[in-house]
CSV table of C-alpha atoms and ligand atoms in Angstrom, one decimal:
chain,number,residue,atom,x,y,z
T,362,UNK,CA,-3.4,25.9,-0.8
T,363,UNK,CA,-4.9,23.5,-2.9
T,364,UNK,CA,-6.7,19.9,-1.9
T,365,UNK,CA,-4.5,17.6,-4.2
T,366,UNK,CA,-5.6,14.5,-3.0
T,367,UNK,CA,-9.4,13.8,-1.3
T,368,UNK,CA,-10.6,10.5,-0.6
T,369,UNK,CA,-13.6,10.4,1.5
T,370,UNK,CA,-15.5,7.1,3.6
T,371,UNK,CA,-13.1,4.8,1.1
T,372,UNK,CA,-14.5,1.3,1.4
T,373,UNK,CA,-12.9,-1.6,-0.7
T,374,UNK,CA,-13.9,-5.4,-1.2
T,375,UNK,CA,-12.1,-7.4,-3.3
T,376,UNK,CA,-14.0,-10.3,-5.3
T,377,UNK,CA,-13.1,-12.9,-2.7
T,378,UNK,CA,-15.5,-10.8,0.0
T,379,UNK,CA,-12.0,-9.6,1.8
T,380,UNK,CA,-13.0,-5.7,3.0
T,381,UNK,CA,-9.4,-4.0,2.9
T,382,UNK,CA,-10.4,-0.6,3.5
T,383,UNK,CA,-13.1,0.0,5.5
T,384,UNK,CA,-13.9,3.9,5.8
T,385,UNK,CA,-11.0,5.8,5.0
T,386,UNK,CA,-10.6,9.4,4.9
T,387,UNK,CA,-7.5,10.6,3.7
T,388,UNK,CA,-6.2,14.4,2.4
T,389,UNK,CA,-2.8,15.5,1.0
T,390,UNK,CA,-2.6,19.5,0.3
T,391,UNK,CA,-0.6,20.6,-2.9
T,392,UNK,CA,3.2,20.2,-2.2
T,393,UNK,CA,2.9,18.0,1.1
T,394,UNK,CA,5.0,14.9,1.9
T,395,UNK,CA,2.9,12.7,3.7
T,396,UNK,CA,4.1,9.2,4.9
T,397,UNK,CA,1.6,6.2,5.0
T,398,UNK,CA,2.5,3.3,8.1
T,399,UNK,CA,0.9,0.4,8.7
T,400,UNK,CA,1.8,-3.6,9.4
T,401,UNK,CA,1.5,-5.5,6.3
T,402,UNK,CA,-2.1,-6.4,5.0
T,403,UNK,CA,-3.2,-3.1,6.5
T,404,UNK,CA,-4.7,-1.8,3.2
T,405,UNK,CA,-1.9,0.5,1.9
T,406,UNK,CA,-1.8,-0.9,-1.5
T,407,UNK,CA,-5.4,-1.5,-2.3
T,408,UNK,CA,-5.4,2.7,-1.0
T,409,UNK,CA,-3.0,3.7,-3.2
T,410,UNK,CA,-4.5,1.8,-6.4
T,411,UNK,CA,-8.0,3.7,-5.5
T,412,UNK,CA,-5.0,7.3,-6.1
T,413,UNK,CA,-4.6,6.9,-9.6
T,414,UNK,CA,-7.9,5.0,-10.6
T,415,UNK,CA,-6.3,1.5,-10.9
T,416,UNK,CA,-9.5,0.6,-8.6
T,417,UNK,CA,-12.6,2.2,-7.7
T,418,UNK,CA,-14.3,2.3,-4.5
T,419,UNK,CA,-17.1,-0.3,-2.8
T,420,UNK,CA,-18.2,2.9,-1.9
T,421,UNK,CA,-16.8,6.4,-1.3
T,422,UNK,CA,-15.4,8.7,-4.0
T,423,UNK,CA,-11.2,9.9,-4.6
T,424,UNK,CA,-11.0,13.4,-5.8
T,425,UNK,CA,-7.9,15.0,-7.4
T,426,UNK,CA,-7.6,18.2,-7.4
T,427,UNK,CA,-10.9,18.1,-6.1
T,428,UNK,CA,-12.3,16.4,-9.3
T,429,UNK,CA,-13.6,13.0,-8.6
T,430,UNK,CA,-12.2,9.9,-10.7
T,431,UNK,CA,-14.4,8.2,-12.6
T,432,UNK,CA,-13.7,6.0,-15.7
T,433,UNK,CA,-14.1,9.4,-18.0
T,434,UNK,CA,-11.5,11.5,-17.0
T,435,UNK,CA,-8.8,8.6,-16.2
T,436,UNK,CA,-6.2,9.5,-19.1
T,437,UNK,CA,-5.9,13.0,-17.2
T,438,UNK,CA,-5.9,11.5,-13.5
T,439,UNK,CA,-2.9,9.1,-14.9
T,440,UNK,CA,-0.8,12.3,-16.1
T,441,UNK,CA,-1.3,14.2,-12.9
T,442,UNK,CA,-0.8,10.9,-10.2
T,443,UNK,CA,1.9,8.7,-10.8
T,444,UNK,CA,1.7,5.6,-8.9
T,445,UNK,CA,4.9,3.4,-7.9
T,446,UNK,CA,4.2,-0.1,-7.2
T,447,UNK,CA,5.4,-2.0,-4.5
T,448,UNK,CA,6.6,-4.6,-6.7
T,449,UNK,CA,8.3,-2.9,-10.2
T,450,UNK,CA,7.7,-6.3,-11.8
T,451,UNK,CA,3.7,-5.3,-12.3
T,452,UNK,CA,5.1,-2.7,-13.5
T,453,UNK,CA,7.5,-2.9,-15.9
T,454,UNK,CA,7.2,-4.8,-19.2
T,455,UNK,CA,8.7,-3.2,-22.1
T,456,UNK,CA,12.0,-4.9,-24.1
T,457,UNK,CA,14.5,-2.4,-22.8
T,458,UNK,CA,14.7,-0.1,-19.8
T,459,UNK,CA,14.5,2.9,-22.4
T,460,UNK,CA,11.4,1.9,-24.0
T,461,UNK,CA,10.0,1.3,-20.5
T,462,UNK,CA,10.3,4.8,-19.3
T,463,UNK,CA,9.2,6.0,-22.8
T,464,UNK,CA,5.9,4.2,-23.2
T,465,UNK,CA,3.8,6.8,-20.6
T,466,UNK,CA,5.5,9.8,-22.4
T,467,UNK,CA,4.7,8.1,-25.9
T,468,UNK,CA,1.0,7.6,-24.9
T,469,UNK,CA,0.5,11.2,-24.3
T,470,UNK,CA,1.4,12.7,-27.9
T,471,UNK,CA,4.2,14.5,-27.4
T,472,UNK,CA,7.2,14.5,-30.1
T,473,UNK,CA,9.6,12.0,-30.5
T,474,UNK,CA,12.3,14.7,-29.7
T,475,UNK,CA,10.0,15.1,-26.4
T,476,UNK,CA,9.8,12.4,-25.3
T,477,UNK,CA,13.9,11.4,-25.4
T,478,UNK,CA,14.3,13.9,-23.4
T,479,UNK,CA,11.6,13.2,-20.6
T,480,UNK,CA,13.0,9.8,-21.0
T,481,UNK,CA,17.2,10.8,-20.7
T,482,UNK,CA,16.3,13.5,-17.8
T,483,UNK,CA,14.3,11.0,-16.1
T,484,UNK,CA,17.2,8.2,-16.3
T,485,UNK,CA,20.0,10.8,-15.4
T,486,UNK,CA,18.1,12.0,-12.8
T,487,UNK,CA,17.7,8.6,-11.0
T,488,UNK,CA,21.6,8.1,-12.1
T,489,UNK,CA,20.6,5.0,-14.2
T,490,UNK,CA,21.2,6.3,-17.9
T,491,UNK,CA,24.1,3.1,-18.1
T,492,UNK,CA,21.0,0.4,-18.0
T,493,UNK,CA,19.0,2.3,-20.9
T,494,UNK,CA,20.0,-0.6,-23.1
T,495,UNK,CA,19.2,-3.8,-20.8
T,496,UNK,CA,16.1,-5.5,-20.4
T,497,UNK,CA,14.3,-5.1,-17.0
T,498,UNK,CA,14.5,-8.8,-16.7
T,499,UNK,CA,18.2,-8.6,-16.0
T,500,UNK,CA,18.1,-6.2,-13.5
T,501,UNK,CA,18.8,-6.2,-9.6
T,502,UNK,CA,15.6,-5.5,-7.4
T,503,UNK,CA,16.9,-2.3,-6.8
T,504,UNK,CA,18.0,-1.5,-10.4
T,505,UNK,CA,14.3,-2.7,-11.3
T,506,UNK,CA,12.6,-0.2,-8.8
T,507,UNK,CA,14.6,2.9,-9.7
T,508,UNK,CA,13.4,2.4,-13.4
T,509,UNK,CA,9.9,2.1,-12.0
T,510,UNK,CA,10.5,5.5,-10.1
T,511,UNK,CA,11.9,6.5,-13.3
T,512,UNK,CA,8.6,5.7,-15.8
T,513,UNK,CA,6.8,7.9,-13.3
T,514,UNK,CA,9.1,11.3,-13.3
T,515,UNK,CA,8.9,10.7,-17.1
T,516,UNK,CA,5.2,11.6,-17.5
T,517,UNK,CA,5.6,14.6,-15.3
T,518,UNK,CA,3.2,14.4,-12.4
T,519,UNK,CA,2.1,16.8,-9.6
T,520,UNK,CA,1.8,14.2,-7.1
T,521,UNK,CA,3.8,10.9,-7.0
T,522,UNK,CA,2.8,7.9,-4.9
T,523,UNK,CA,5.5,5.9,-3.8
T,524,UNK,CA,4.4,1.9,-2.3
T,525,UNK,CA,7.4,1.2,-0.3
T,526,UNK,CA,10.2,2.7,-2.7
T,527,UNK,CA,13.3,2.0,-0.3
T,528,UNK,CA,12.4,-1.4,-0.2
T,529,UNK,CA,15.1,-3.5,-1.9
T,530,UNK,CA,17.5,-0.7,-2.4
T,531,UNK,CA,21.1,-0.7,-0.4
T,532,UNK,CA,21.4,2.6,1.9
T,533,UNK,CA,22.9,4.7,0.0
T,534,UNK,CA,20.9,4.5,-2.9
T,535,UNK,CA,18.0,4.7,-0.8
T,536,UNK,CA,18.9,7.9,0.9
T,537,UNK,CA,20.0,9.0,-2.5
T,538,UNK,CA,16.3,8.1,-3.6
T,539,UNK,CA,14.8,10.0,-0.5
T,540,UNK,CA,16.8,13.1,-1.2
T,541,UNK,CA,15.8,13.1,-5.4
T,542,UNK,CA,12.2,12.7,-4.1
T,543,UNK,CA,12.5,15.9,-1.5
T,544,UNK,CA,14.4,17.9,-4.2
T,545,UNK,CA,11.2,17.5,-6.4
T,546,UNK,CA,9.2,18.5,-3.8
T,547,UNK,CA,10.7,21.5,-2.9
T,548,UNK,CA,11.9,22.5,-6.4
T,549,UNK,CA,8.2,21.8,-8.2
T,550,UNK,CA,6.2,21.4,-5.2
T,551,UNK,CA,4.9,17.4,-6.1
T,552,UNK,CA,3.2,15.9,-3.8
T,553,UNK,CA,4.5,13.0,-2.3
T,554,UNK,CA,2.7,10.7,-0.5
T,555,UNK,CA,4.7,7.4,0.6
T,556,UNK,CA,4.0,4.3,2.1
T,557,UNK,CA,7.0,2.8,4.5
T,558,UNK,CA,8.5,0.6,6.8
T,559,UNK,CA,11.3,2.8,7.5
T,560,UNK,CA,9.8,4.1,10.5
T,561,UNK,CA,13.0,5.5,11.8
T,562,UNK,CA,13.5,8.0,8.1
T,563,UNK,CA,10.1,9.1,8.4
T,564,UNK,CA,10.4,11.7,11.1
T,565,UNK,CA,12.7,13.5,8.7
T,566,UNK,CA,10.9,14.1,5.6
T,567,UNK,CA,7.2,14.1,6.5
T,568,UNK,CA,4.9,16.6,7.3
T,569,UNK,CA,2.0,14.5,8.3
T,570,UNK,CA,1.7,10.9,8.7
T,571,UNK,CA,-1.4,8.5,8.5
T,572,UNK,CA,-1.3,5.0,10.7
T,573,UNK,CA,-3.0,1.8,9.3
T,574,UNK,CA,-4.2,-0.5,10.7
T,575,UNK,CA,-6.9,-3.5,9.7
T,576,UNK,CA,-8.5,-1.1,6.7
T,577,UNK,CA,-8.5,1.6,8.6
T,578,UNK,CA,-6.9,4.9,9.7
T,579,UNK,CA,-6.0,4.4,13.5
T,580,UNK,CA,-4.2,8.0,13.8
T,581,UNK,CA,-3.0,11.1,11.4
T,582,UNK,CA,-0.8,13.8,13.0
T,583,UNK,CA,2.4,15.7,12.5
T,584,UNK,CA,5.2,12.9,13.3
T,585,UNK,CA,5.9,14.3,16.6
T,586,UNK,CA,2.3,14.3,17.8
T,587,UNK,CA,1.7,10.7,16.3
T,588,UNK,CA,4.6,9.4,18.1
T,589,UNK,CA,4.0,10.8,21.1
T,590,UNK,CA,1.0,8.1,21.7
T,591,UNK,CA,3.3,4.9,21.8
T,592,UNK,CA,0.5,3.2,22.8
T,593,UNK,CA,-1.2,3.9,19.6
T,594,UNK,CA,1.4,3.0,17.6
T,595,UNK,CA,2.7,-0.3,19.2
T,596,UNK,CA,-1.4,-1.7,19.1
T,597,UNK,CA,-1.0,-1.2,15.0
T,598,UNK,CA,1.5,-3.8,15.6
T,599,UNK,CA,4.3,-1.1,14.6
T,600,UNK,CA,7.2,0.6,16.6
T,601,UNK,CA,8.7,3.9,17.7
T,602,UNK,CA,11.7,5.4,15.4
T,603,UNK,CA,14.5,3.8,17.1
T,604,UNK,CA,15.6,7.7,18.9
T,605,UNK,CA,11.9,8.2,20.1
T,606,UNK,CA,12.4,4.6,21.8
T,607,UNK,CA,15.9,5.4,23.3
T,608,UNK,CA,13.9,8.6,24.6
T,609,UNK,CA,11.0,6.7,25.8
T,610,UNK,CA,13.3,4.3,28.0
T,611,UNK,CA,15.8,7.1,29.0
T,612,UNK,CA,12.6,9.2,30.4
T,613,UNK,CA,10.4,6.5,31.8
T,614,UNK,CA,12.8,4.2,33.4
T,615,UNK,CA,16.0,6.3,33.7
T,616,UNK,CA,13.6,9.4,35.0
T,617,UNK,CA,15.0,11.6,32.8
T,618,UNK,CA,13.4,14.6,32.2
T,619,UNK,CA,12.8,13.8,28.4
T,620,UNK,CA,9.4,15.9,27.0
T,621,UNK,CA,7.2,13.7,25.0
T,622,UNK,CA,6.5,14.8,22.2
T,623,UNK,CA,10.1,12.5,22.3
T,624,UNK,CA,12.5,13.6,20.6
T,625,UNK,CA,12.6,11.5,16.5
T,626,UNK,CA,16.0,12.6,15.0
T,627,UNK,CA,19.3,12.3,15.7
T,628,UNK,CA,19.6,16.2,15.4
T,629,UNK,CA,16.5,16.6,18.0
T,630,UNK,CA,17.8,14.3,20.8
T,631,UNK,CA,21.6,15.8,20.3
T,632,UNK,CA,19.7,19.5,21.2
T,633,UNK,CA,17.4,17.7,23.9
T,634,UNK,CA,20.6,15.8,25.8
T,635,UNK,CA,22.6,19.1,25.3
T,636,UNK,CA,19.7,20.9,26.9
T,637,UNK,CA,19.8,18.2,30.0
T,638,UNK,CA,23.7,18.1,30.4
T,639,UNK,CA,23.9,22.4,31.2
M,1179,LIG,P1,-0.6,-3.5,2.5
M,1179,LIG,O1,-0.2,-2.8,1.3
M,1179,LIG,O2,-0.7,-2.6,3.7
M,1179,LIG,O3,0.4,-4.7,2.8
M,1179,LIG,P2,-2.8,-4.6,1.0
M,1179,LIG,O4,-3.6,-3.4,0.5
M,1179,LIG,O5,-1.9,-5.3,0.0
M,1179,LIG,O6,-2.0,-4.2,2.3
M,1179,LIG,O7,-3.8,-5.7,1.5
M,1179,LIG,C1,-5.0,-5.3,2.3
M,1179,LIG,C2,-5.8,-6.6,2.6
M,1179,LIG,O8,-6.4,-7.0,1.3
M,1179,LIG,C3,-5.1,-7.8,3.1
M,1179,LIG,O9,-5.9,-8.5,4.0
M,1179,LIG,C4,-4.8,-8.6,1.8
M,1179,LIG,O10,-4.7,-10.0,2.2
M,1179,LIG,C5,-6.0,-8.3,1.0
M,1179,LIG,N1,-5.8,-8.5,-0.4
M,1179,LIG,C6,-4.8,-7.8,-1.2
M,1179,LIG,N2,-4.9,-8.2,-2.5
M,1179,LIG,C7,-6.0,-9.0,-2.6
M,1179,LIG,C8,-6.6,-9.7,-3.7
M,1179,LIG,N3,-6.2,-9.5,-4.9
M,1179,LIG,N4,-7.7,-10.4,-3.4
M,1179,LIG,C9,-8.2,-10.6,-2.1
M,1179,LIG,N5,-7.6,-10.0,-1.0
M,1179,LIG,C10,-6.5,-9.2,-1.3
């Protein structure tokens, strides 16, 4: 399997002297769905604009697909990574949602013929072909960050990079959003590498996750294994996925025989409580 994503002893100041990352090391294999926790002000952003060479590092290098970025080869890094911003209004710009989602396509050379239909496949997919016509401005928060997910899956990429994409959106659309993401994955093996607060939906897509903390990567680890150290997780100023809590109380004060690794799903704690009632 392939390195898709390499960043190695990361450090980032900005101009104003603040040192947001401070040494990170960071992988993500070709296909993997890798979640990315940490309090706010942990350095999540500033990583992921080091993925698609918005930034470049104080010091350290970012390899994809084990190619370093450097200023030379950032047309091809930007048709391989697409980045989705925490907040779609850096993002989008154009008059009309269409012309938003066409402008990376456009960029690239492809025919006009082309690029409609990156640009209808992309809206249909995201089930937002009835705002082709509006301007972003007049858009909901959650309207505006499915068209930013949508300029992304327009140009393609092997590995997408999500900053907080459920923010904003109601539940439904964001489960909706989770499940179009995991279909890509499995379907065209993309990457997907996500930053979140929804601690509790990250047990049920990711493979691996990474905990920030203060510039820095306090622990990385299958889900299970990370949440096993609660300790860990609750000094990054985070919490346990609601389940691994109800687990951690039922086993430490109600002396359950719980295991730990607890128990992150609703389908894991159904087997584990059938296990404990035979
Ligand atoms: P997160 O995405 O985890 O919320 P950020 O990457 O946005 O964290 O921020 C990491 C640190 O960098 C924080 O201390 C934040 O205040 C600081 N920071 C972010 N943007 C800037 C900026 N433009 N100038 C100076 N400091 C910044």
């Amino acid at each position: 399997m392939r390195c898709a994503v390499k960043v190695s002893d990361l450090y980032y100041t900005y101009p104003d002297g603040t040192e947001a990352l401070k040494g990170i090391n960071f992988t993500a294999m070709q296909g993997e769905k890798i979640a990315v926790i940490g309090p706010n002000g942990s350095g999540k952003s500033t990583l992921f604009y080091h993925l698609n060479g918005l930034f470049f590092p104080t010091k350290g290098s970012v390899c994809i697909n084990e190619e370093e970025i450097t200023k030379k080869n950032l047309d091809k890094i930007r048709m391989t990574v697409g980045l989705v911003f925490q907040d779609p209004d850096d993002q989008l710009f154009a008059p009309t949602v269409w012309d938003d989602v066409a402008f990376g396509p456009r960029n690239t050379g492809l025919s006009k013929r082309e690029v409609e239909g990156r640009v209808d496949n992309a809206l249909k997919m995201l089930n937002i072909a009835g705002l082709k016509d509006k301007s972003p401005d007049n858009l909901s928060g959650g309207q505006k960050r499915l068209v930013s997910i949508a300029d992304v899956l327009a140009m393609n990429p092997e590995i997408i990079v999500l900053d907080e994409p459920t923010s904003n959106l109601d539940p439904r659309s964001s489960s909706s959003l989770m499940h179009l993401l995991l279909d890509l994955n499995t379907k065209m093996n993309i990457t997907l590498i996500i930053a979140t607060h929804d601690i509790d939906a990250v047990p049920l897509y990711a493979e691996r996750i990474y905990i920030m903390d203060r510039g820095r990567f306090v622990a990385e680890g299958t889900p299970g294994a990370v949440f096993a150290d609660a300790a860990i997780i609750r000094n990054s100023r985070l919490r346990l996925p609601r389940i691994a809590h109800l687990m951690e109380i039922l086993q430490k004060e109600d002396k359950l025989p719980i295991r730990n690794p607890y128990p992150l799903t609703i389908g894991e704690a159904r087997r584990e409580m059938l296990k404990l009632a035979k």
